[in-house]
Short mmCIF file of C-alpha atoms in Angstrom, two decimals:
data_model
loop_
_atom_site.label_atom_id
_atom_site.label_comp_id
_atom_site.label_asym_id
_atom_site.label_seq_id
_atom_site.Cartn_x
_atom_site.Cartn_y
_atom_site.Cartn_z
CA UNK Y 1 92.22 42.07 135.99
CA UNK Y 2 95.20 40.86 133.80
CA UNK Y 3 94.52 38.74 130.68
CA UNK Y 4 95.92 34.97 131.35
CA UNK Y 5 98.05 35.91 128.10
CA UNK Y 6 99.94 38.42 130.32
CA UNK Y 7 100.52 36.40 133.67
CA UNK Y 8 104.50 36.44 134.23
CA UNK Y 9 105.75 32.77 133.71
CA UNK Y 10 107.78 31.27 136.80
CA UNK Y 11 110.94 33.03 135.69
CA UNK Y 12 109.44 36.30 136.05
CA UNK Y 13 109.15 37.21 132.71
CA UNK Y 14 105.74 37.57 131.04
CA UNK Y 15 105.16 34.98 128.76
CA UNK Y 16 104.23 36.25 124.84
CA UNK Y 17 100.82 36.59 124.50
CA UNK Y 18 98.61 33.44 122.62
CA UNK Y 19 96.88 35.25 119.72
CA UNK Y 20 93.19 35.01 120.68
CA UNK Y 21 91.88 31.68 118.96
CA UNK Y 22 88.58 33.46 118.74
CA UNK Y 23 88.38 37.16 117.66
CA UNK Y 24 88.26 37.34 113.94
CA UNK Y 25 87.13 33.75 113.17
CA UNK Y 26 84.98 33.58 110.07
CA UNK Y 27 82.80 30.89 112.39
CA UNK Y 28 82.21 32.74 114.98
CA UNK Y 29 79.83 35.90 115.33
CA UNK Y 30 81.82 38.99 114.70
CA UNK Y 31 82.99 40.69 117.68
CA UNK Y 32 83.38 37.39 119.55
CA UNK Y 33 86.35 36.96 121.42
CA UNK Y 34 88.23 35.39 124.63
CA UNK Y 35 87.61 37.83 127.75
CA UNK Y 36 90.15 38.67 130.08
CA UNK Y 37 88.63 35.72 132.45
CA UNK Y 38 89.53 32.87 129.44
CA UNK Y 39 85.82 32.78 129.01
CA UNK Y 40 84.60 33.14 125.55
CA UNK Y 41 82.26 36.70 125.03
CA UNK Y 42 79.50 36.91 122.23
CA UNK Y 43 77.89 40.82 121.57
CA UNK Y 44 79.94 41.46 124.77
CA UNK Y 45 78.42 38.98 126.87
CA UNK Y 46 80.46 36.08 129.11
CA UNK Y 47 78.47 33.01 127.58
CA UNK Y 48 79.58 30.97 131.11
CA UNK Y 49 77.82 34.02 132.80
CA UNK Y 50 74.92 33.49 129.66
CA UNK Y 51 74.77 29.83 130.97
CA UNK Y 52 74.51 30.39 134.39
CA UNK Y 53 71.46 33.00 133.60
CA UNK Y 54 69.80 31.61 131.03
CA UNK Y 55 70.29 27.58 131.57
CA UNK Y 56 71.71 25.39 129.19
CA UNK Y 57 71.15 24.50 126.07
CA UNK Y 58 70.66 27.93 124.66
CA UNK Y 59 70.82 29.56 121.53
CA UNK Y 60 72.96 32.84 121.60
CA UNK Y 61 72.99 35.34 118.61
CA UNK Y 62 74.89 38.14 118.43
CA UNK Y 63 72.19 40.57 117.12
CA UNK Y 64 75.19 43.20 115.65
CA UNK Y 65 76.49 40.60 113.55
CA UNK Y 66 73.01 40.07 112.18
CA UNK Y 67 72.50 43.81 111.30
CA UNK Y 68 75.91 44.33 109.94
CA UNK Y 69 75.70 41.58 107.15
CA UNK Y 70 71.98 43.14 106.41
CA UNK Y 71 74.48 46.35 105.60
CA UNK Y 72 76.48 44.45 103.87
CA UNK Y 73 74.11 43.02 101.20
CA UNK Y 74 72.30 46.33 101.10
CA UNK Y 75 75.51 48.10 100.52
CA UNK Y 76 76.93 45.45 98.27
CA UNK Y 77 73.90 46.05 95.89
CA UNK Y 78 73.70 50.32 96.32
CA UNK Y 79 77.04 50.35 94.99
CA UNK Y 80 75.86 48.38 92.06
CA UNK Y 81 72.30 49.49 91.28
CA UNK Y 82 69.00 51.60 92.33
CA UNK Y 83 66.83 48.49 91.68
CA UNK Y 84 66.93 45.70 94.28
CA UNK Y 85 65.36 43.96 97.36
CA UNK Y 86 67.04 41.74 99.66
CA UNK Y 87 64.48 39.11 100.94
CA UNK Y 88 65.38 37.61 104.71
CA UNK Y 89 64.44 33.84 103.92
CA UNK Y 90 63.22 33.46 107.41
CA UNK Y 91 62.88 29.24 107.22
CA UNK Y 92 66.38 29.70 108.38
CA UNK Y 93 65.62 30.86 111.95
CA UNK Y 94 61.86 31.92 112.18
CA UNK Y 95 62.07 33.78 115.20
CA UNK Y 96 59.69 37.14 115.82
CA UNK Y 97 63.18 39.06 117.77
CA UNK Y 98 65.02 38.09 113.83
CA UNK Y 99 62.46 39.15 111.79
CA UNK Y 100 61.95 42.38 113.62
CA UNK Y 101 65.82 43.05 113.31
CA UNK Y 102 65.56 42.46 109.73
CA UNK Y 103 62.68 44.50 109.28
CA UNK Y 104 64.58 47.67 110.98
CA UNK Y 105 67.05 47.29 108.62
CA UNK Y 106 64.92 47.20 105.65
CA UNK Y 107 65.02 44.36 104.57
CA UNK Y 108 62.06 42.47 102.76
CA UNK Y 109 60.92 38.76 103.38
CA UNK Y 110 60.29 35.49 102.10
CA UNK Y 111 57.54 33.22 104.32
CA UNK Y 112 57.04 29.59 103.54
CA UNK Y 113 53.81 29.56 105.21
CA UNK Y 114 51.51 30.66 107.17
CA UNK Y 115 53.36 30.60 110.46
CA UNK Y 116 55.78 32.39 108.65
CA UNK Y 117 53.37 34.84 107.37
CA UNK Y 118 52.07 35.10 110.92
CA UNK Y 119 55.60 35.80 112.51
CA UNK Y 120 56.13 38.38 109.69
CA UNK Y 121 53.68 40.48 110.42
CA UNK Y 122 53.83 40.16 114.07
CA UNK Y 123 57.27 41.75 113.82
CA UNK Y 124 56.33 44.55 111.79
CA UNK Y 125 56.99 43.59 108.37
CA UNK Y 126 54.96 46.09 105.69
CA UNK Y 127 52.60 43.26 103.72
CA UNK Y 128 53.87 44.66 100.65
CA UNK Y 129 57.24 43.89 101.09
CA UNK Y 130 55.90 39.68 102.11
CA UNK Y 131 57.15 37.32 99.37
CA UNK Y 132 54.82 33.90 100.02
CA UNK Y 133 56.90 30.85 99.41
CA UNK Y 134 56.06 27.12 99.04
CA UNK Y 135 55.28 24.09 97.15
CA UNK Y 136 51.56 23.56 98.74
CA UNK Y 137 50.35 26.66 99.95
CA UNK Y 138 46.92 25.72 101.33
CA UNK Y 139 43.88 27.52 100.99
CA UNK Y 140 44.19 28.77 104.30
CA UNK Y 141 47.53 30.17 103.48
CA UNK Y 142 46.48 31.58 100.60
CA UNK Y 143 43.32 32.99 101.89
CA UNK Y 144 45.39 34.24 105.04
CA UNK Y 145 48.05 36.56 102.06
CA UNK Y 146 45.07 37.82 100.63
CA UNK Y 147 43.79 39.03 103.73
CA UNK Y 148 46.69 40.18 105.09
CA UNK Y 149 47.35 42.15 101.67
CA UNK Y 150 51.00 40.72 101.12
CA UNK Y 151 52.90 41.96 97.78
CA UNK Y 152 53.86 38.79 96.18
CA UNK Y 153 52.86 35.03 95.66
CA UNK Y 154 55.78 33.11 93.86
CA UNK Y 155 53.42 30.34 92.19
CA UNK Y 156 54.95 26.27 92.03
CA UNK Y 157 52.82 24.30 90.39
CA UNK Y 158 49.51 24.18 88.03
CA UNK Y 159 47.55 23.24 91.03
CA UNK Y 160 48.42 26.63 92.73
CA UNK Y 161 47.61 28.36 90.05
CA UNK Y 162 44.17 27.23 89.35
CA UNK Y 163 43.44 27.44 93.66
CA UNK Y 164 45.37 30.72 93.91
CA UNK Y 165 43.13 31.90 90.67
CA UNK Y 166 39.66 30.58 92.40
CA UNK Y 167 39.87 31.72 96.01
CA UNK Y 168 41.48 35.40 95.11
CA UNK Y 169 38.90 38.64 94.47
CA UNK Y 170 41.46 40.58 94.02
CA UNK Y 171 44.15 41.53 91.47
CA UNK Y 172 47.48 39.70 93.05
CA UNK Y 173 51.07 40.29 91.90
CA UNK Y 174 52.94 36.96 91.48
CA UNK Y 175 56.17 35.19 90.12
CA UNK Y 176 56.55 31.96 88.43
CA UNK Y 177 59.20 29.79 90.42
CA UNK Y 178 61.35 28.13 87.81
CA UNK Y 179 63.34 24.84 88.37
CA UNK Y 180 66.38 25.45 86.08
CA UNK Y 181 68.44 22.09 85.66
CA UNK Y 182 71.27 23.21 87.76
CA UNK Y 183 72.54 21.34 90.34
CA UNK Y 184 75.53 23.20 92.69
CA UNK Y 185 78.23 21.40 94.24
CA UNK Y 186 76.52 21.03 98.16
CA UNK Y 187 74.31 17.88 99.72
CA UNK Y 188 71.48 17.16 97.75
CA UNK Y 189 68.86 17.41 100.04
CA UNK Y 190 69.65 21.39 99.99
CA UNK Y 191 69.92 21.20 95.84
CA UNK Y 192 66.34 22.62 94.49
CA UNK Y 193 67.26 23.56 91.33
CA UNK Y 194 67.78 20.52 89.38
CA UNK Y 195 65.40 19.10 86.62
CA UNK Y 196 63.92 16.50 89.26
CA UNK Y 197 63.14 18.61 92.27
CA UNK Y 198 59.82 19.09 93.98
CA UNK Y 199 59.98 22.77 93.11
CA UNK Y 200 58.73 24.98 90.32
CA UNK Y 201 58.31 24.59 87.03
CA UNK Y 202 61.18 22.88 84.53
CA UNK Y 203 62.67 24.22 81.53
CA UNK Y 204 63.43 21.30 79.78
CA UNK Y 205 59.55 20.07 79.17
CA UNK Y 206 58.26 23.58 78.70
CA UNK Y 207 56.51 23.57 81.83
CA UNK Y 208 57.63 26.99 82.55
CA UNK Y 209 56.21 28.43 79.12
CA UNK Y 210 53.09 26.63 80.40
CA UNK Y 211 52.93 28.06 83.15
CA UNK Y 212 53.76 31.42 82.11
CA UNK Y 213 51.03 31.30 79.85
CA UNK Y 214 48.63 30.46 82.06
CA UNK Y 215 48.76 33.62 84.98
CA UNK Y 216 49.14 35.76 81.68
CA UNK Y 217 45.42 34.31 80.72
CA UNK Y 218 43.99 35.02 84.63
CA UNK Y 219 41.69 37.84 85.66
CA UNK Y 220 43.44 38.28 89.03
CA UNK Y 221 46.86 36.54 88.79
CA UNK Y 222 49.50 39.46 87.39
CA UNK Y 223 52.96 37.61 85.89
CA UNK Y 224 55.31 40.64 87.41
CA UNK Y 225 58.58 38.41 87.34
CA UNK Y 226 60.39 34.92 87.38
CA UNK Y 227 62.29 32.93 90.42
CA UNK Y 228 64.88 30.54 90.65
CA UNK Y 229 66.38 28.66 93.35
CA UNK Y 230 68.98 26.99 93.11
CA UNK Y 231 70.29 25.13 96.85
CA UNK Y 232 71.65 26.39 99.55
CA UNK Y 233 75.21 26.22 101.29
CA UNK Y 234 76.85 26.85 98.17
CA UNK Y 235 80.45 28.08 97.77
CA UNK Y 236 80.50 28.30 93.67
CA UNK Y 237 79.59 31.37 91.93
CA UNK Y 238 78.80 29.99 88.13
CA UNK Y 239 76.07 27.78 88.99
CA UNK Y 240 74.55 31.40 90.10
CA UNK Y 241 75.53 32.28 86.97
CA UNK Y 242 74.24 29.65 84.82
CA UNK Y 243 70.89 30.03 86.79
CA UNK Y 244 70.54 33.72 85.49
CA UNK Y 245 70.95 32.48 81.78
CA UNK Y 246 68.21 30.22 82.31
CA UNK Y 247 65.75 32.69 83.56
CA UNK Y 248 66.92 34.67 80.53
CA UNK Y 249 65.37 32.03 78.41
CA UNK Y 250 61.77 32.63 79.49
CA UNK Y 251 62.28 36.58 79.31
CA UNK Y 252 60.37 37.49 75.72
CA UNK Y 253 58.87 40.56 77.53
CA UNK Y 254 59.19 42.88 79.59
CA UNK Y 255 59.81 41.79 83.42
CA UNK Y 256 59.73 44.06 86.56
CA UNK Y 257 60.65 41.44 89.10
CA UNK Y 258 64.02 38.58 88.53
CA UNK Y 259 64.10 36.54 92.03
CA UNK Y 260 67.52 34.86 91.14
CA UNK Y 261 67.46 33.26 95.27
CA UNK Y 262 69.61 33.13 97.51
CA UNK Y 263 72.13 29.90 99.04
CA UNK Y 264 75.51 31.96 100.02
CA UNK Y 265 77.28 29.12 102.29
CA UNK Y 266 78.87 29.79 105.93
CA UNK Y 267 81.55 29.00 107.55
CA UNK Y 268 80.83 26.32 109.77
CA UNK Y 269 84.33 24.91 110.21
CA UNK Y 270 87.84 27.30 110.24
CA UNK Y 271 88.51 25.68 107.09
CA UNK Y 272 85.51 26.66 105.03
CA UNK Y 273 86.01 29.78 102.81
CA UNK Y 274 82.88 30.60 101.49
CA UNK Y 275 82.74 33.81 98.52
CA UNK Y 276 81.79 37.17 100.11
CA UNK Y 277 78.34 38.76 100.42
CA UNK Y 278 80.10 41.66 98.18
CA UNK Y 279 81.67 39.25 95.38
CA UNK Y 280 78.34 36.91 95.83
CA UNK Y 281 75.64 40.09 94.83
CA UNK Y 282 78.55 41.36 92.21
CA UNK Y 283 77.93 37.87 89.96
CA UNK Y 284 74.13 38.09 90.03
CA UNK Y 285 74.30 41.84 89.54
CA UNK Y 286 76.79 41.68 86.62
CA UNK Y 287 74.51 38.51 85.34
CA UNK Y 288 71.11 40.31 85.11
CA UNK Y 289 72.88 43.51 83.63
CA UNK Y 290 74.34 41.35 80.68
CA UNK Y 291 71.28 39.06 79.92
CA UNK Y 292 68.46 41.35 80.49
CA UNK Y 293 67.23 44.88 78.60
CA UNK Y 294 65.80 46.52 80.78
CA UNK Y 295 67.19 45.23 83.59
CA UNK Y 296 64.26 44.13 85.86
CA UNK Y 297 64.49 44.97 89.96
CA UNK Y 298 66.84 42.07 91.28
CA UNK Y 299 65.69 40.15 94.02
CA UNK Y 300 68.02 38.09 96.20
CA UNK Y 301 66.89 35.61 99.53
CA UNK Y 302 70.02 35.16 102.16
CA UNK Y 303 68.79 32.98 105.24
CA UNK Y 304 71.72 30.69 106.41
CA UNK Y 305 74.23 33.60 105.38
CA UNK Y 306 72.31 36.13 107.02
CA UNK Y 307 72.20 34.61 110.60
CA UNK Y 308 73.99 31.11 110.33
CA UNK Y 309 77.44 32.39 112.09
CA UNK Y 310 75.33 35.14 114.24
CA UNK Y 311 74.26 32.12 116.94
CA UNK Y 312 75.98 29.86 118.87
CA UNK Y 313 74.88 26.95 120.92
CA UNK Y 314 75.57 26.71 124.39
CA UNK Y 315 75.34 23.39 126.40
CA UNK Y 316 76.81 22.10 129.69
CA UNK Y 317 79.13 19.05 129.88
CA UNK Y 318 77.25 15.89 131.74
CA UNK Y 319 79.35 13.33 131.48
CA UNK Y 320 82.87 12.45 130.02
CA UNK Y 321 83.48 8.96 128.82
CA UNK Y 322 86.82 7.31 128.00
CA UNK Y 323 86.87 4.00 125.88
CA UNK Y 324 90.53 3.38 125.77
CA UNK Y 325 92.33 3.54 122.42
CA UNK Y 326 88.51 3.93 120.66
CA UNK Y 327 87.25 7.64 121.58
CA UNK Y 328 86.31 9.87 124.56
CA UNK Y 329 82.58 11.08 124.26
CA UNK Y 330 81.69 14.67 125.87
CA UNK Y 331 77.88 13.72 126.80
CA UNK Y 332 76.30 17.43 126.53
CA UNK Y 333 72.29 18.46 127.83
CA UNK Y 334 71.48 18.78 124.40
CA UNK Y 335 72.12 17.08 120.97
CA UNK Y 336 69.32 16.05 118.02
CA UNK Y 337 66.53 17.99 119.56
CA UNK Y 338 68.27 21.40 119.09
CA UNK Y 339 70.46 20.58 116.24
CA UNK Y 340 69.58 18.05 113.91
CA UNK Y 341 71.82 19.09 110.86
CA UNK Y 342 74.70 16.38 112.08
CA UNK Y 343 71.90 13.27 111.50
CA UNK Y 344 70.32 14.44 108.49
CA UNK Y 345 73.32 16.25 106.83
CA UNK Y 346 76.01 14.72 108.52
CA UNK Y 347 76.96 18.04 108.90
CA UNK Y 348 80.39 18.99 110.32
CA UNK Y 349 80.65 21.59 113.54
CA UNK Y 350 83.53 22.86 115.78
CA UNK Y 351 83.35 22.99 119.54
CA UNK Y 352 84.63 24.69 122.29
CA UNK Y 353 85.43 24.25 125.89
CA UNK Y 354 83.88 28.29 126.86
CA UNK Y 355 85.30 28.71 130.37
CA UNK Y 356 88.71 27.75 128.90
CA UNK Y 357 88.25 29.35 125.79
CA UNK Y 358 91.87 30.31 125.65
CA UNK Y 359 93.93 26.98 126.82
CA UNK Y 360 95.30 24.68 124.09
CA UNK Y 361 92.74 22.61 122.22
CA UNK Y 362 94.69 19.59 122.64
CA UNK Y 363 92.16 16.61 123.59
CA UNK Y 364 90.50 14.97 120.92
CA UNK Y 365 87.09 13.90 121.27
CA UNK Y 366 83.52 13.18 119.76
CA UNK Y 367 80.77 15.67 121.61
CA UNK Y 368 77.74 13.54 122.00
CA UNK Y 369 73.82 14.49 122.62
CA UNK Y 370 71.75 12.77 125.29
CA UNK Y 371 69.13 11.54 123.57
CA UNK Y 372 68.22 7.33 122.98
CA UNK Y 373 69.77 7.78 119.24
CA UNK Y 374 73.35 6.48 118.87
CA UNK Y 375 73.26 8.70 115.93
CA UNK Y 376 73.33 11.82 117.95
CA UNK Y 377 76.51 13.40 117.69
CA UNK Y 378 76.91 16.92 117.43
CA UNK Y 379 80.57 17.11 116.47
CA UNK Y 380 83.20 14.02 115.51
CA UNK Y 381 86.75 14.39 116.54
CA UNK Y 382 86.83 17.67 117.91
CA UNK Y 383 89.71 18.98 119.97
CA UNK Y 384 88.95 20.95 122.80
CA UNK Y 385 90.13 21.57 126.18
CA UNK Y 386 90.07 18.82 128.35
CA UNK Y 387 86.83 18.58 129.26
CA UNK Y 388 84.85 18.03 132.80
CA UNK Y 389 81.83 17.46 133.93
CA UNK Y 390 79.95 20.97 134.11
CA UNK Y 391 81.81 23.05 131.77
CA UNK Y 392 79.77 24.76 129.54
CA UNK Y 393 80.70 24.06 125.97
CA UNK Y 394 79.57 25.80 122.87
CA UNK Y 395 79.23 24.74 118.78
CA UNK Y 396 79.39 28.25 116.82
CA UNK Y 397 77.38 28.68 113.35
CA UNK Y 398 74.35 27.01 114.74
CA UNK Y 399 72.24 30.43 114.41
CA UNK Y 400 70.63 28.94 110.91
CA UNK Y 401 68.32 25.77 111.00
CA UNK Y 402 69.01 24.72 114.81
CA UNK Y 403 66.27 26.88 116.02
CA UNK Y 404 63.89 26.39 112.96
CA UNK Y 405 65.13 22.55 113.05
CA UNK Y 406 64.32 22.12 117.43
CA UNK Y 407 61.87 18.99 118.45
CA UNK Y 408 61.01 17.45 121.42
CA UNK Y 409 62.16 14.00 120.96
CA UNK Y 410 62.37 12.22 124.03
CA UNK Y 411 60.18 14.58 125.28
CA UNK Y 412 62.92 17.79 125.82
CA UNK Y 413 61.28 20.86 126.33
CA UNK Y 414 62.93 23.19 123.71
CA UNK Y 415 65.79 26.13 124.67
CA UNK Y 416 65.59 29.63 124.76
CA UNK Y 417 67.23 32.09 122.44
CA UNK Y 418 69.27 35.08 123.65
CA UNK Y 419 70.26 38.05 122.10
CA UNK Y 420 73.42 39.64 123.01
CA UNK Y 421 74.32 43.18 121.91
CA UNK Y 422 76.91 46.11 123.85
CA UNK Y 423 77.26 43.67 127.01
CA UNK Y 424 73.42 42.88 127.89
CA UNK Y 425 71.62 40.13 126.94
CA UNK Y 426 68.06 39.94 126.37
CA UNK Y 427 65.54 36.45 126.87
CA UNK Y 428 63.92 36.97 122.85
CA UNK Y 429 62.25 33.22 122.91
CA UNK Y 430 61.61 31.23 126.52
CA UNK Y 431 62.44 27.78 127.46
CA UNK Y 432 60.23 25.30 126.95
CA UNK Y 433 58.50 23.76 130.33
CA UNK Y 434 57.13 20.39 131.18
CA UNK Y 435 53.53 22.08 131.10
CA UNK Y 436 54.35 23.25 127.42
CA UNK Y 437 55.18 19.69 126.68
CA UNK Y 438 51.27 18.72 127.53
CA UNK Y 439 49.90 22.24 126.66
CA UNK Y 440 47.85 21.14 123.73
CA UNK Y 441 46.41 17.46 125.22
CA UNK Y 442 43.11 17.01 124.17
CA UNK Y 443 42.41 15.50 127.78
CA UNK Y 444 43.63 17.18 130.33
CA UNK Y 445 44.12 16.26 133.97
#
């Protein structure tokens, strides 16, 4: 079948070919691209054949595009040094088919809790290589690291410490988690570095000496390195930087372990131009090299950057609604419930009309959820196609925090998620059902 690029115009003549306004996009998973049909293709896969299949919303990943930027930070860092770990911070999308992925590639892992934990190990993860995040582990969560044997705790508070110290029987490696003053240029609730944050321990009113001190005097608690944190969806490189000096403050002997994070932004938007994986592991690389003797294995956690432009969400278009000389909404089946960045971030997404992929985005409009919130709006003044009722359109980057993020409000069962790789698509996460909705009523029917 011809390409709609190469259909002869009514002279006769084939019209030049429209560059695809897909293929190569830093938003969209790599290897995306318009299909000979005008449909738009993720890991090979029509998505309007995906929604047909699979129902609407869904979330689609590319699962290539999440292995190759695994290579890339492992390669990024072998070119550098023998002495790393790259930690999947798997708050961003805690799903068992991503951790699995992550832990074929060899990557390590950073759980917040014990459903993390859980999920971890369910996909394979080696304990060892389970980092156990969090500014309240419980006593279940830490009784549930002991037992499973994981390598590290990363401590947060004096509380922690003193539980962490009573419940364990057993020697357990940990790292202090330092809060170093520095606050990056991104929204603050994603800033967790700064003196007045809920995490770690400050620098400023030696909290962090304290702290220090006080593993160093445990019987089971083993100080093996430091952590810092900084945000996340950040596009500077010195605050990274300025981070690693900190740490360097606290360093008056020998460490084996320097966690300096993670928070590499994403494109989310054509315009964004976040640094590269290569130039992002270069600064904290070239950082711990100048500050530190010896230089101490260097930890690093992508989440968002690691999956963030891998998914896609795909919904179908219920209604379109034309307020003359105010806005036209594009009502999808989704909204707040599977994405709820746009109301707490205000966060700003593209769209796409995906059975027209390749026709002119020249109608502006505001894509709209359906839930009882006029705050849920997926994407403001978006142009698309011109939209109709039952086309399926998609918002690419959503493969970080929409899937962690999902709810039921107004009682929406939750979507699936798909994985797309060489042309087939696998189901890696079910819909929600009504009877999942009630599953876990204390009186049933």
């Amino acid at each position: 079948m011809a390409r709609s690029s190469d259909i002869p115009d009514a002279g006769g003549v084939a019209a030049a070919p429209r560059p695809d306004p897909i293929e190569g996009s830093p938003v969209y998973p790599l290897g995306s691209r318009v299909n000979e049909l005008g449909h738009l293709e993720v890991g090979g896969c029509d998505v309007v054949e995906l929604a047909r299949e699979f129902g609407t919303p869904a979330y689609i990943y590319a699962e290539d595009d999440i292995r190759s930027r695994a290579r890339a930070y492992l390669e990024a860092f072998r070119s550098r040094t023998d002495d790393f770990e790259v930690l999947y911070a798997s708050k961003a999308a805690p799903i068992t088919a991503v951790y699995r992925v992550c832990a074929e590639e060899g990557l390590s892992v950073d759980a917040a809790s014990g459903g993390e934990l859980h999920m971890a190990l369910r996909a394979g993860f080696d304990p060892r290589r389970i980092y156990i995040h969090g500014n309240n582990k419980s006593e279940a969560e830490l009784r549930e690291a002991a037992e499973a044997g994981v390598g590290y705790l990363i401590l947060d508070s004096f509380d922690e410490i003193a539980r962490a110290e009573a419940l364990l029987d057993h020697a357990q490696d940990v790292l202090i988690r330092i809060t170093p003053g520095i606050e990056p240029s991104t929204h603050g609730y994603v800033q967790t570095g700064g003196l007045d944050s809920k995490f770690g321990f400050g620098l400023r009113d030696g909290l962090a000496r304290r702290a220090i001190e006080m593993v160093r005097e445990s019987e089971v608690l083993r100080l093996v390195g430091l952590h810092a944190h900084i945000g996340s969806q950040i596009f500077e490189l010195e605050p990274y930087v300025q981070a690693i000096e900190a740490l360097a403050e606290l360093a008056e002997s020998e460490l084996s372990i320097l966690n300096v994070g993670g928070g590499l932004g994403i494109a989310y938007t054509s315009e964004d131009e976040p640094p590269s994986i290569d130039d992002y592991v270069d600064v904290k690389v070239r950082g711990v090299a100048r500050l530190f003797d010896p230089v101490p294995r260097i930890l690093i956690e992508p989440g968002r950057s690691l999956v963030g432009n891998a998914g896609i969400t795909a919904y179908s278009v219920g209604t379109v609604k034309e307020i003359p000389s105010v806005r036209t909404y594009v009502a999808v089946d989704g909204g707040m419930s599977d994405n709820l960045r746009p109301i707490i971030y205000g966060s700003r997404y593209e769209a796409l009309v995906a059975n027209r992929a390749a026709e002119p985005p020249d109608t502006p409009v505001t894509v709209a959820g359906m839930h009882c919130e006029s705050g849920d709006i997926l994407v403001r003044d978006a142009l698309v196609a011109a939209p109709s009722v039952g086309d399926v359109l998609v918002t690419p980057a959503t493969g970080a925090y929409g899937y962690a993020m999902a709810n039921n409000y107004n009682a929406v069962p939750r979507p699936p998620v798909v994985f797309c790789r060489d042309g087939d698509a696998r189901l890696v996460v079910r819909r929600e059902t009504y009877d999942d909705l009630v599953a876990r009523d204390a009186d049933p029917e």
